[in-house]
């Protein structure tokens, strides 16, 4: 019985440590990709984590952020379109 309790305590400890490491590094990896295609009109921007373990594109909308598979054609197209819009904006 003691070994079951000890195993549980170790699992909880490791889970807390992993969350603290993610938070201290300033990023959160996506656990899942969104299903379906996001309408381009609702996207306000995007970000791609600099950390190589976190590959997904993160689209920013009015309702929050959503993770998308960066290898899907529509995701690549959206990133290019947004990047093009950012480059064509005048700077002050």
PDB file of N, CA and C in Angstrom:
ATOM      1  N   UNK A   1       0.821  -1.202   0.000  1.00  0.00           N
ATOM      2  CA  UNK A   1       0.000   0.000   0.000  1.00  0.00           C
ATOM      3  C   UNK A   1       0.859   1.258   0.000  1.00  0.00           C
ATOM      4  N   UNK A   2       1.985   1.181   0.688  1.00  0.00           N
ATOM      5  CA  UNK A   2       2.884   2.323   0.747  1.00  0.00           C
ATOM      6  C   UNK A   2       3.441   2.662  -0.638  1.00  0.00           C
ATOM      7  N   UNK A   3       3.736   1.654  -1.446  1.00  0.00           N
ATOM      8  CA  UNK A   3       4.296   1.910  -2.773  1.00  0.00           C
ATOM      9  C   UNK A   3       3.284   2.595  -3.697  1.00  0.00           C
ATOM     10  N   UNK A   4       2.008   2.310  -3.547  1.00  0.00           N
ATOM     11  CA  UNK A   4       0.970   2.970  -4.343  1.00  0.00           C
ATOM     12  C   UNK A   4       0.891   4.443  -3.964  1.00  0.00           C
ATOM     13  N   UNK A   5       0.943   4.728  -2.663  1.00  0.00           N
ATOM     14  CA  UNK A   5       0.910   6.123  -2.207  1.00  0.00           C
ATOM     15  C   UNK A   5       2.148   6.874  -2.691  1.00  0.00           C
ATOM     16  N   UNK A   6       3.287   6.226  -2.590  1.00  0.00           N
ATOM     17  CA  UNK A   6       4.528   6.865  -3.017  1.00  0.00           C
ATOM     18  C   UNK A   6       4.509   7.139  -4.523  1.00  0.00           C
ATOM     19  N   UNK A   7       4.012   6.202  -5.309  1.00  0.00           N
ATOM     20  CA  UNK A   7       3.916   6.393  -6.753  1.00  0.00           C
ATOM     21  C   UNK A   7       2.999   7.567  -7.078  1.00  0.00           C
ATOM     22  N   UNK A   8       1.894   7.691  -6.366  1.00  0.00           N
ATOM     23  CA  UNK A   8       0.962   8.795  -6.570  1.00  0.00           C
ATOM     24  C   UNK A   8       1.629  10.127  -6.236  1.00  0.00           C
ATOM     25  N   UNK A   9       2.334  10.180  -5.131  1.00  0.00           N
ATOM     26  CA  UNK A   9       3.011  11.412  -4.719  1.00  0.00           C
ATOM     27  C   UNK A   9       4.062  11.817  -5.750  1.00  0.00           C
ATOM     28  N   UNK A  10       4.807  10.859  -6.257  1.00  0.00           N
ATOM     29  CA  UNK A  10       5.826  11.149  -7.268  1.00  0.00           C
ATOM     30  C   UNK A  10       5.180  11.685  -8.539  1.00  0.00           C
ATOM     31  N   UNK A  11       4.059  11.096  -8.970  1.00  0.00           N
ATOM     32  CA  UNK A  11       3.368  11.567 -10.177  1.00  0.00           C
ATOM     33  C   UNK A  11       2.873  12.999 -10.008  1.00  0.00           C
ATOM     34  N   UNK A  12       2.298  13.303  -8.858  1.00  0.00           N
ATOM     35  CA  UNK A  12       1.806  14.661  -8.600  1.00  0.00           C
ATOM     36  C   UNK A  12       2.977  15.643  -8.600  1.00  0.00           C
ATOM     37  N   UNK A  13       4.052  15.270  -7.939  1.00  0.00           N
ATOM     38  CA  UNK A  13       5.237  16.126  -7.886  1.00  0.00           C
ATOM     39  C   UNK A  13       5.780  16.411  -9.285  1.00  0.00           C
ATOM     40  N   UNK A  14       5.886  15.389 -10.107  1.00  0.00           N
ATOM     41  CA  UNK A  14       6.389  15.570 -11.473  1.00  0.00           C
ATOM     42  C   UNK A  14       5.465  16.450 -12.306  1.00  0.00           C
ATOM     43  N   UNK A  15       4.160  16.275 -12.141  1.00  0.00           N
ATOM     44  CA  UNK A  15       3.200  17.099 -12.881  1.00  0.00           C
ATOM     45  C   UNK A  15       3.351  18.571 -12.510  1.00  0.00           C
ATOM     46  N   UNK A  16       3.519  18.847 -11.230  1.00  0.00           N
ATOM     47  CA  UNK A  16       3.700  20.228 -10.777  1.00  0.00           C
ATOM     48  C   UNK A  16       5.012  20.797 -11.319  1.00  0.00           C
ATOM     49  N   UNK A  17       6.062  20.002 -11.297  1.00  0.00           N
ATOM     50  CA  UNK A  17       7.366  20.459 -11.807  1.00  0.00           C
ATOM     51  C   UNK A  17       7.293  20.804 -13.292  1.00  0.00           C
ATOM     52  N   UNK A  18       6.644  19.971 -14.081  1.00  0.00           N
ATOM     53  CA  UNK A  18       6.523  20.227 -15.517  1.00  0.00           C
ATOM     54  C   UNK A  18       5.770  21.522 -15.760  1.00  0.00           C
ATOM     55  N   UNK A  19       4.696  21.765 -15.019  1.00  0.00           N
ATOM     56  CA  UNK A  19       3.940  23.004 -15.184  1.00  0.00           C
ATOM     57  C   UNK A  19       4.790  24.209 -14.815  1.00  0.00           C
ATOM     58  N   UNK A  20       5.579  24.099 -13.770  1.00  0.00           N
ATOM     59  CA  UNK A  20       6.431  25.209 -13.353  1.00  0.00           C
ATOM     60  C   UNK A  20       7.516  25.495 -14.381  1.00  0.00           C
ATOM     61  N   UNK A  21       8.075  24.457 -14.962  1.00  0.00           N
ATOM     62  CA  UNK A  21       9.108  24.645 -15.982  1.00  0.00           C
ATOM     63  C   UNK A  21       8.524  25.357 -17.192  1.00  0.00           C
ATOM     64  N   UNK A  22       7.343  24.918 -17.665  1.00  0.00           N
ATOM     65  CA  UNK A  22       6.685  25.580 -18.797  1.00  0.00           C
ATOM     66  C   UNK A  22       6.440  27.048 -18.491  1.00  0.00           C
ATOM     67  N   UNK A  23       5.932  27.334 -17.298  1.00  0.00           N
ATOM     68  CA  UNK A  23       5.609  28.706 -16.928  1.00  0.00           C
ATOM     69  C   UNK A  23       6.869  29.556 -16.817  1.00  0.00           C
ATOM     70  N   UNK A  24       7.930  28.991 -16.279  1.00  0.00           N
ATOM     71  CA  UNK A  24       9.147  29.770 -16.103  1.00  0.00           C
ATOM     72  C   UNK A  24       9.831  30.074 -17.431  1.00  0.00           C
ATOM     73  N   UNK A  25       9.650  29.242 -18.421  1.00  0.00           N
ATOM     74  CA  UNK A  25      10.246  29.492 -19.726  1.00  0.00           C
ATOM     75  C   UNK A  25       9.424  30.471 -20.551  1.00  0.00           C
ATOM     76  N   UNK A  26       8.220  30.789 -20.114  1.00  0.00           N
ATOM     77  CA  UNK A  26       7.403  31.782 -20.782  1.00  0.00           C
ATOM     78  C   UNK A  26       6.669  31.285 -22.014  1.00  0.00           C
ATOM     79  N   UNK A  27       6.434  30.002 -22.126  1.00  0.00           N
ATOM     80  CA  UNK A  27       5.676  29.490 -23.259  1.00  0.00           C
ATOM     81  C   UNK A  27       4.810  28.329 -22.816  1.00  0.00           C
ATOM     82  N   UNK A  28       3.846  28.047 -23.620  1.00  0.00           N
ATOM     83  CA  UNK A  28       2.975  26.893 -23.403  1.00  0.00           C
ATOM     84  C   UNK A  28       2.877  26.152 -24.717  1.00  0.00           C
ATOM     85  N   UNK A  29       3.222  24.903 -24.719  1.00  0.00           N
ATOM     86  CA  UNK A  29       3.065  24.093 -25.924  1.00  0.00           C
ATOM     87  C   UNK A  29       1.599  23.701 -26.067  1.00  0.00           C
ATOM     88  N   UNK A  30       1.134  23.677 -27.282  1.00  0.00           N
ATOM     89  CA  UNK A  30      -0.233  23.232 -27.532  1.00  0.00           C
ATOM     90  C   UNK A  30      -0.314  21.726 -27.323  1.00  0.00           C
ATOM     91  N   UNK A  31      -1.357  21.300 -26.685  1.00  0.00           N
ATOM     92  CA  UNK A  31      -1.562  19.871 -26.476  1.00  0.00           C
ATOM     93  C   UNK A  31      -2.332  19.247 -27.634  1.00  0.00           C
ATOM     94  N   UNK A  32      -3.167  20.057 -28.307  1.00  0.00           N
ATOM     95  CA  UNK A  32      -3.972  19.570 -29.432  1.00  0.00           C
ATOM     96  C   UNK A  32      -4.081  20.660 -30.481  1.00  0.00           C
ATOM     97  N   UNK A  33      -4.281  20.227 -31.717  1.00  0.00           N
ATOM     98  CA  UNK A  33      -4.574  21.162 -32.795  1.00  0.00           C
ATOM     99  C   UNK A  33      -6.078  21.335 -32.906  1.00  0.00           C
ATOM    100  N   UNK A  34      -6.488  22.486 -33.441  1.00  0.00           N
ATOM    101  CA  UNK A  34      -7.908  22.700 -33.684  1.00  0.00           C
ATOM    102  C   UNK A  34      -8.362  21.786 -34.811  1.00  0.00           C
ATOM    103  N   UNK A  35      -9.637  21.483 -34.815  1.00  0.00           N
ATOM    104  CA  UNK A  35     -10.214  20.681 -35.897  1.00  0.00           C
ATOM    105  C   UNK A  35     -10.910  21.628 -36.854  1.00  0.00           C
ATOM    106  N   UNK A  36     -10.775  21.375 -38.119  1.00  0.00           N
ATOM    107  CA  UNK A  36     -11.427  22.216 -39.111  1.00  0.00           C
ATOM    108  C   UNK A  36     -10.574  23.415 -39.471  1.00  0.00           C
ATOM    109  N   UNK A  37     -11.133  24.247 -40.328  1.00  0.00           N
ATOM    110  CA  UNK A  37     -10.431  25.425 -40.837  1.00  0.00           C
ATOM    111  C   UNK A  37     -10.983  26.672 -40.170  1.00  0.00           C
ATOM    112  N   UNK A  38     -10.119  27.502 -39.674  1.00  0.00           N
ATOM    113  CA  UNK A  38     -10.489  28.751 -39.023  1.00  0.00           C
ATOM    114  C   UNK A  38     -10.797  29.800 -40.091  1.00  0.00           C
ATOM    115  N   UNK A  39     -11.915  30.526 -39.988  1.00  0.00           N
ATOM    116  CA  UNK A  39     -12.194  31.584 -40.966  1.00  0.00           C
ATOM    117  C   UNK A  39     -11.134  32.690 -40.881  1.00  0.00           C
ATOM    118  N   UNK A  40     -10.576  33.067 -42.007  1.00  0.00           N
ATOM    119  CA  UNK A  40      -9.495  34.058 -42.025  1.00  0.00           C
ATOM    120  C   UNK A  40      -9.937  35.394 -41.438  1.00  0.00           C
ATOM    121  N   UNK A  41     -11.176  35.763 -41.638  1.00  0.00           N
ATOM    122  CA  UNK A  41     -11.672  37.073 -41.208  1.00  0.00           C
ATOM    123  C   UNK A  41     -11.604  37.281 -39.695  1.00  0.00           C
ATOM    124  N   UNK A  42     -11.622  36.221 -38.909  1.00  0.00           N
ATOM    125  CA  UNK A  42     -11.616  36.398 -37.452  1.00  0.00           C
ATOM    126  C   UNK A  42     -10.208  36.410 -36.857  1.00  0.00           C
ATOM    127  N   UNK A  43      -9.192  36.183 -37.690  1.00  0.00           N
ATOM    128  CA  UNK A  43      -7.818  36.140 -37.190  1.00  0.00           C
ATOM    129  C   UNK A  43      -7.272  37.560 -37.052  1.00  0.00           C
ATOM    130  N   UNK A  44      -6.723  37.842 -35.886  1.00  0.00           N
ATOM    131  CA  UNK A  44      -6.119  39.150 -35.614  1.00  0.00           C
ATOM    132  C   UNK A  44      -4.598  39.111 -35.712  1.00  0.00           C
ATOM    133  N   UNK A  45      -4.028  37.920 -35.644  1.00  0.00           N
ATOM    134  CA  UNK A  45      -2.579  37.775 -35.723  1.00  0.00           C
ATOM    135  C   UNK A  45      -2.196  36.330 -35.469  1.00  0.00           C
ATOM    136  N   UNK A  46      -0.909  36.077 -35.420  1.00  0.00           N
ATOM    137  CA  UNK A  46      -0.438  34.723 -35.145  1.00  0.00           C
ATOM    138  C   UNK A  46       0.934  34.787 -34.488  1.00  0.00           C
ATOM    139  N   UNK A  47       1.323  33.690 -33.888  1.00  0.00           N
ATOM    140  CA  UNK A  47       2.673  33.559 -33.356  1.00  0.00           C
ATOM    141  C   UNK A  47       3.117  32.121 -33.529  1.00  0.00           C
ATOM    142  N   UNK A  48       4.413  31.956 -33.666  1.00  0.00           N
ATOM    143  CA  UNK A  48       5.007  30.627 -33.764  1.00  0.00           C
ATOM    144  C   UNK A  48       6.038  30.555 -32.652  1.00  0.00           C
ATOM    145  N   UNK A  49       5.907  29.595 -31.742  1.00  0.00           N
ATOM    146  CA  UNK A  49       6.858  29.514 -30.632  1.00  0.00           C
ATOM    147  C   UNK A  49       8.291  29.363 -31.127  1.00  0.00           C
ATOM    148  N   UNK A  50       9.212  30.025 -30.451  1.00  0.00           N
ATOM    149  CA  UNK A  50      10.629  29.930 -30.799  1.00  0.00           C
ATOM    150  C   UNK A  50      11.227  28.611 -30.334  1.00  0.00           C
ATOM    151  N   UNK A  51      10.527  27.934 -29.450  1.00  0.00           N
ATOM    152  CA  UNK A  51      11.013  26.671 -28.908  1.00  0.00           C
ATOM    153  C   UNK A  51      10.729  25.562 -29.906  1.00  0.00           C
ATOM    154  N   UNK A  52      11.726  24.781 -30.247  1.00  0.00           N
ATOM    155  CA  UNK A  52      11.568  23.770 -31.289  1.00  0.00           C
ATOM    156  C   UNK A  52      10.623  22.649 -30.895  1.00  0.00           C
ATOM    157  N   UNK A  53      10.427  22.430 -29.608  1.00  0.00           N
ATOM    158  CA  UNK A  53       9.504  21.379 -29.186  1.00  0.00           C
ATOM    159  C   UNK A  53       8.048  21.778 -29.419  1.00  0.00           C
ATOM    160  N   UNK A  54       7.800  23.072 -29.579  1.00  0.00           N
ATOM    161  CA  UNK A  54       6.447  23.591 -29.780  1.00  0.00           C
ATOM    162  C   UNK A  54       6.312  24.041 -31.227  1.00  0.00           C
ATOM    163  N   UNK A  55       5.830  23.166 -32.063  1.00  0.00           N
ATOM    164  CA  UNK A  55       5.771  23.443 -33.493  1.00  0.00           C
ATOM    165  C   UNK A  55       4.535  24.225 -33.927  1.00  0.00           C
ATOM    166  N   UNK A  56       3.359  24.100 -33.302  1.00  0.00           N
ATOM    167  CA  UNK A  56       2.130  24.665 -33.861  1.00  0.00           C
ATOM    168  C   UNK A  56       2.141  26.174 -34.063  1.00  0.00           C
ATOM    169  N   UNK A  57       1.368  26.605 -35.052  1.00  0.00           N
ATOM    170  CA  UNK A  57       1.082  28.019 -35.231  1.00  0.00           C
ATOM    171  C   UNK A  57      -0.050  28.361 -34.281  1.00  0.00           C
ATOM    172  N   UNK A  58       0.048  29.498 -33.634  1.00  0.00           N
ATOM    173  CA  UNK A  58      -0.959  29.921 -32.679  1.00  0.00           C
ATOM    174  C   UNK A  58      -1.649  31.153 -33.254  1.00  0.00           C
ATOM    175  N   UNK A  59      -2.902  30.994 -33.694  1.00  0.00           N
ATOM    176  CA  UNK A  59      -3.656  32.106 -34.254  1.00  0.00           C
ATOM    177  C   UNK A  59      -4.363  32.856 -33.135  1.00  0.00           C
ATOM    178  N   UNK A  60      -4.315  34.194 -33.202  1.00  0.00           N
ATOM    179  CA  UNK A  60      -4.962  35.046 -32.214  1.00  0.00           C
ATOM    180  C   UNK A  60      -6.273  35.564 -32.800  1.00  0.00           C
ATOM    181  N   UNK A  61      -7.360  35.386 -32.049  1.00  0.00           N
ATOM    182  CA  UNK A  61      -8.672  35.882 -32.465  1.00  0.00           C
ATOM    183  C   UNK A  61      -9.242  36.738 -31.342  1.00  0.00           C
ATOM    184  N   UNK A  62     -10.395  37.342 -31.584  1.00  0.00           N
ATOM    185  CA  UNK A  62     -11.044  38.130 -30.537  1.00  0.00           C
ATOM    186  C   UNK A  62     -11.420  37.269 -29.342  1.00  0.00           C
ATOM    187  N   UNK A  63     -11.696  36.009 -29.586  1.00  0.00           N
ATOM    188  CA  UNK A  63     -12.138  35.117 -28.513  1.00  0.00           C
ATOM    189  C   UNK A  63     -10.989  34.385 -27.822  1.00  0.00           C
ATOM    190  N   UNK A  64      -9.765  34.634 -28.250  1.00  0.00           N
ATOM    191  CA  UNK A  64      -8.629  33.959 -27.628  1.00  0.00           C
ATOM    192  C   UNK A  64      -7.682  33.387 -28.669  1.00  0.00           C
ATOM    193  N   UNK A  65      -6.893  32.442 -28.242  1.00  0.00           N
ATOM    194  CA  UNK A  65      -5.899  31.827 -29.123  1.00  0.00           C
ATOM    195  C   UNK A  65      -6.282  30.394 -29.438  1.00  0.00           C
ATOM    196  N   UNK A  66      -5.833  29.923 -30.596  1.00  0.00           N
ATOM    197  CA  UNK A  66      -6.085  28.543 -30.985  1.00  0.00           C
ATOM    198  C   UNK A  66      -4.862  28.000 -31.716  1.00  0.00           C
ATOM    199  N   UNK A  67      -4.561  26.753 -31.485  1.00  0.00           N
ATOM    200  CA  UNK A  67      -3.390  26.115 -32.094  1.00  0.00           C
ATOM    201  C   UNK A  67      -3.781  25.401 -33.376  1.00  0.00           C
ATOM    202  N   UNK A  68      -2.950  25.545 -34.396  1.00  0.00           N
ATOM    203  CA  UNK A  68      -3.203  24.894 -35.681  1.00  0.00           C
ATOM    204  C   UNK A  68      -1.938  24.179 -36.142  1.00  0.00           C
ATOM    205  N   UNK A  69      -2.140  23.111 -36.881  1.00  0.00           N
ATOM    206  CA  UNK A  69      -1.028  22.336 -37.417  1.00  0.00           C
ATOM    207  C   UNK A  69      -0.334  23.158 -38.507  1.00  0.00           C
ATOM    208  N   UNK A  70       0.921  23.543 -38.314  1.00  0.00           N
ATOM    209  CA  UNK A  70       1.590  24.424 -39.274  1.00  0.00           C
ATOM    210  C   UNK A  70       1.879  23.777 -40.623  1.00  0.00           C
ATOM    211  N   UNK A  71       1.692  22.475 -40.728  1.00  0.00           N
ATOM    212  CA  UNK A  71       1.969  21.777 -41.981  1.00  0.00           C
ATOM    213  C   UNK A  71       0.743  21.666 -42.883  1.00  0.00           C
ATOM    214  N   UNK A  72      -0.420  22.106 -42.408  1.00  0.00           N
ATOM    215  CA  UNK A  72      -1.616  22.094 -43.249  1.00  0.00           C
ATOM    216  C   UNK A  72      -1.540  23.242 -44.254  1.00  0.00           C
ATOM    217  N   UNK A  73      -1.975  23.001 -45.490  1.00  0.00           N
ATOM    218  CA  UNK A  73      -1.894  24.048 -46.521  1.00  0.00           C
ATOM    219  C   UNK A  73      -2.608  25.344 -46.137  1.00  0.00           C
ATOM    220  N   UNK A  74      -3.787  25.255 -45.532  1.00  0.00           N
ATOM    221  CA  UNK A  74      -4.512  26.481 -45.198  1.00  0.00           C
ATOM    222  C   UNK A  74      -3.791  27.280 -44.117  1.00  0.00           C
ATOM    223  N   UNK A  75      -3.109  26.604 -43.207  1.00  0.00           N
ATOM    224  CA  UNK A  75      -2.363  27.301 -42.154  1.00  0.00           C
ATOM    225  C   UNK A  75      -1.176  28.044 -42.773  1.00  0.00           C
ATOM    226  N   UNK A  76      -0.462  27.382 -43.674  1.00  0.00           N
ATOM    227  CA  UNK A  76       0.672  28.026 -44.351  1.00  0.00           C
ATOM    228  C   UNK A  76       0.206  29.239 -45.152  1.00  0.00           C
ATOM    229  N   UNK A  77      -0.936  29.091 -45.823  1.00  0.00           N
ATOM    230  CA  UNK A  77      -1.484  30.210 -46.606  1.00  0.00           C
ATOM    231  C   UNK A  77      -1.832  31.388 -45.695  1.00  0.00           C
ATOM    232  N   UNK A  78      -2.492  31.115 -44.569  1.00  0.00           N
ATOM    233  CA  UNK A  78      -2.873  32.181 -43.638  1.00  0.00           C
ATOM    234  C   UNK A  78      -1.647  32.898 -43.088  1.00  0.00           C
ATOM    235  N   UNK A  79      -0.628  32.150 -42.722  1.00  0.00           N
ATOM    236  CA  UNK A  79       0.590  32.755 -42.182  1.00  0.00           C
ATOM    237  C   UNK A  79       1.233  33.657 -43.234  1.00  0.00           C
ATOM    238  N   UNK A  80       1.275  33.207 -44.478  1.00  0.00           N
ATOM    239  CA  UNK A  80       1.827  34.034 -45.559  1.00  0.00           C
ATOM    240  C   UNK A  80       0.996  35.290 -45.771  1.00  0.00           C
ATOM    241  N   UNK A  81      -0.330  35.149 -45.753  1.00  0.00           N
ATOM    242  CA  UNK A  81      -1.206  36.312 -45.950  1.00  0.00           C
ATOM    243  C   UNK A  81      -1.029  37.328 -44.830  1.00  0.00           C
ATOM    244  N   UNK A  82      -0.977  36.849 -43.594  1.00  0.00           N
ATOM    245  CA  UNK A  82      -0.810  37.757 -42.454  1.00  0.00           C
ATOM    246  C   UNK A  82       0.559  38.429 -42.516  1.00  0.00           C
ATOM    247  N   UNK A  83       1.589  37.660 -42.843  1.00  0.00           N
ATOM    248  CA  UNK A  83       2.940  38.227 -42.959  1.00  0.00           C
ATOM    249  C   UNK A  83       2.983  39.287 -44.053  1.00  0.00           C
ATOM    250  N   UNK A  84       2.319  39.033 -45.168  1.00  0.00           N
ATOM    251  CA  UNK A  84       2.259  40.000 -46.259  1.00  0.00           C
ATOM    252  C   UNK A  84       1.543  41.272 -45.850  1.00  0.00           C
ATOM    253  N   UNK A  85       0.476  41.143 -45.065  1.00  0.00           N
ATOM    254  CA  UNK A  85      -0.250  42.314 -44.588  1.00  0.00           C
ATOM    255  C   UNK A  85       0.618  43.139 -43.646  1.00  0.00           C
ATOM    256  N   UNK A  86       1.387  42.469 -42.806  1.00  0.00           N
ATOM    257  CA  UNK A  86       2.247  43.173 -41.859  1.00  0.00           C
ATOM    258  C   UNK A  86       3.361  43.928 -42.594  1.00  0.00           C
ATOM    259  N   UNK A  87       3.907  43.334 -43.645  1.00  0.00           N
ATOM    260  CA  UNK A  87       4.987  43.971 -44.404  1.00  0.00           C
ATOM    261  C   UNK A  87       4.491  45.169 -45.200  1.00  0.00           C
ATOM    262  N   UNK A  88       3.228  45.126 -45.656  1.00  0.00           N
ATOM    263  CA  UNK A  88       2.712  46.212 -46.489  1.00  0.00           C
ATOM    264  C   UNK A  88       2.192  47.392 -45.674  1.00  0.00           C
ATOM    265  N   UNK A  89       2.118  47.269 -44.357  1.00  0.00           N
ATOM    266  CA  UNK A  89       1.660  48.383 -43.522  1.00  0.00           C
ATOM    267  C   UNK A  89       2.740  49.456 -43.444  1.00  0.00           C
ATOM    268  N   UNK A  90       2.318  50.723 -43.512  1.00  0.00           N
ATOM    269  CA  UNK A  90       3.309  51.800 -43.400  1.00  0.00           C
ATOM    270  C   UNK A  90       3.849  51.894 -41.973  1.00  0.00           C
ATOM    271  N   UNK A  91       5.115  52.242 -41.852  1.00  0.00           N
ATOM    272  CA  UNK A  91       5.712  52.421 -40.525  1.00  0.00           C
ATOM    273  C   UNK A  91       5.826  53.903 -40.234  1.00  0.00           C
ATOM    274  N   UNK A  92       5.758  54.246 -38.980  1.00  0.00           N
ATOM    275  CA  UNK A  92       5.814  55.666 -38.579  1.00  0.00           C
ATOM    276  C   UNK A  92       7.160  55.996 -38.027  1.00  0.00           C
TER     277      UNK A  92
END
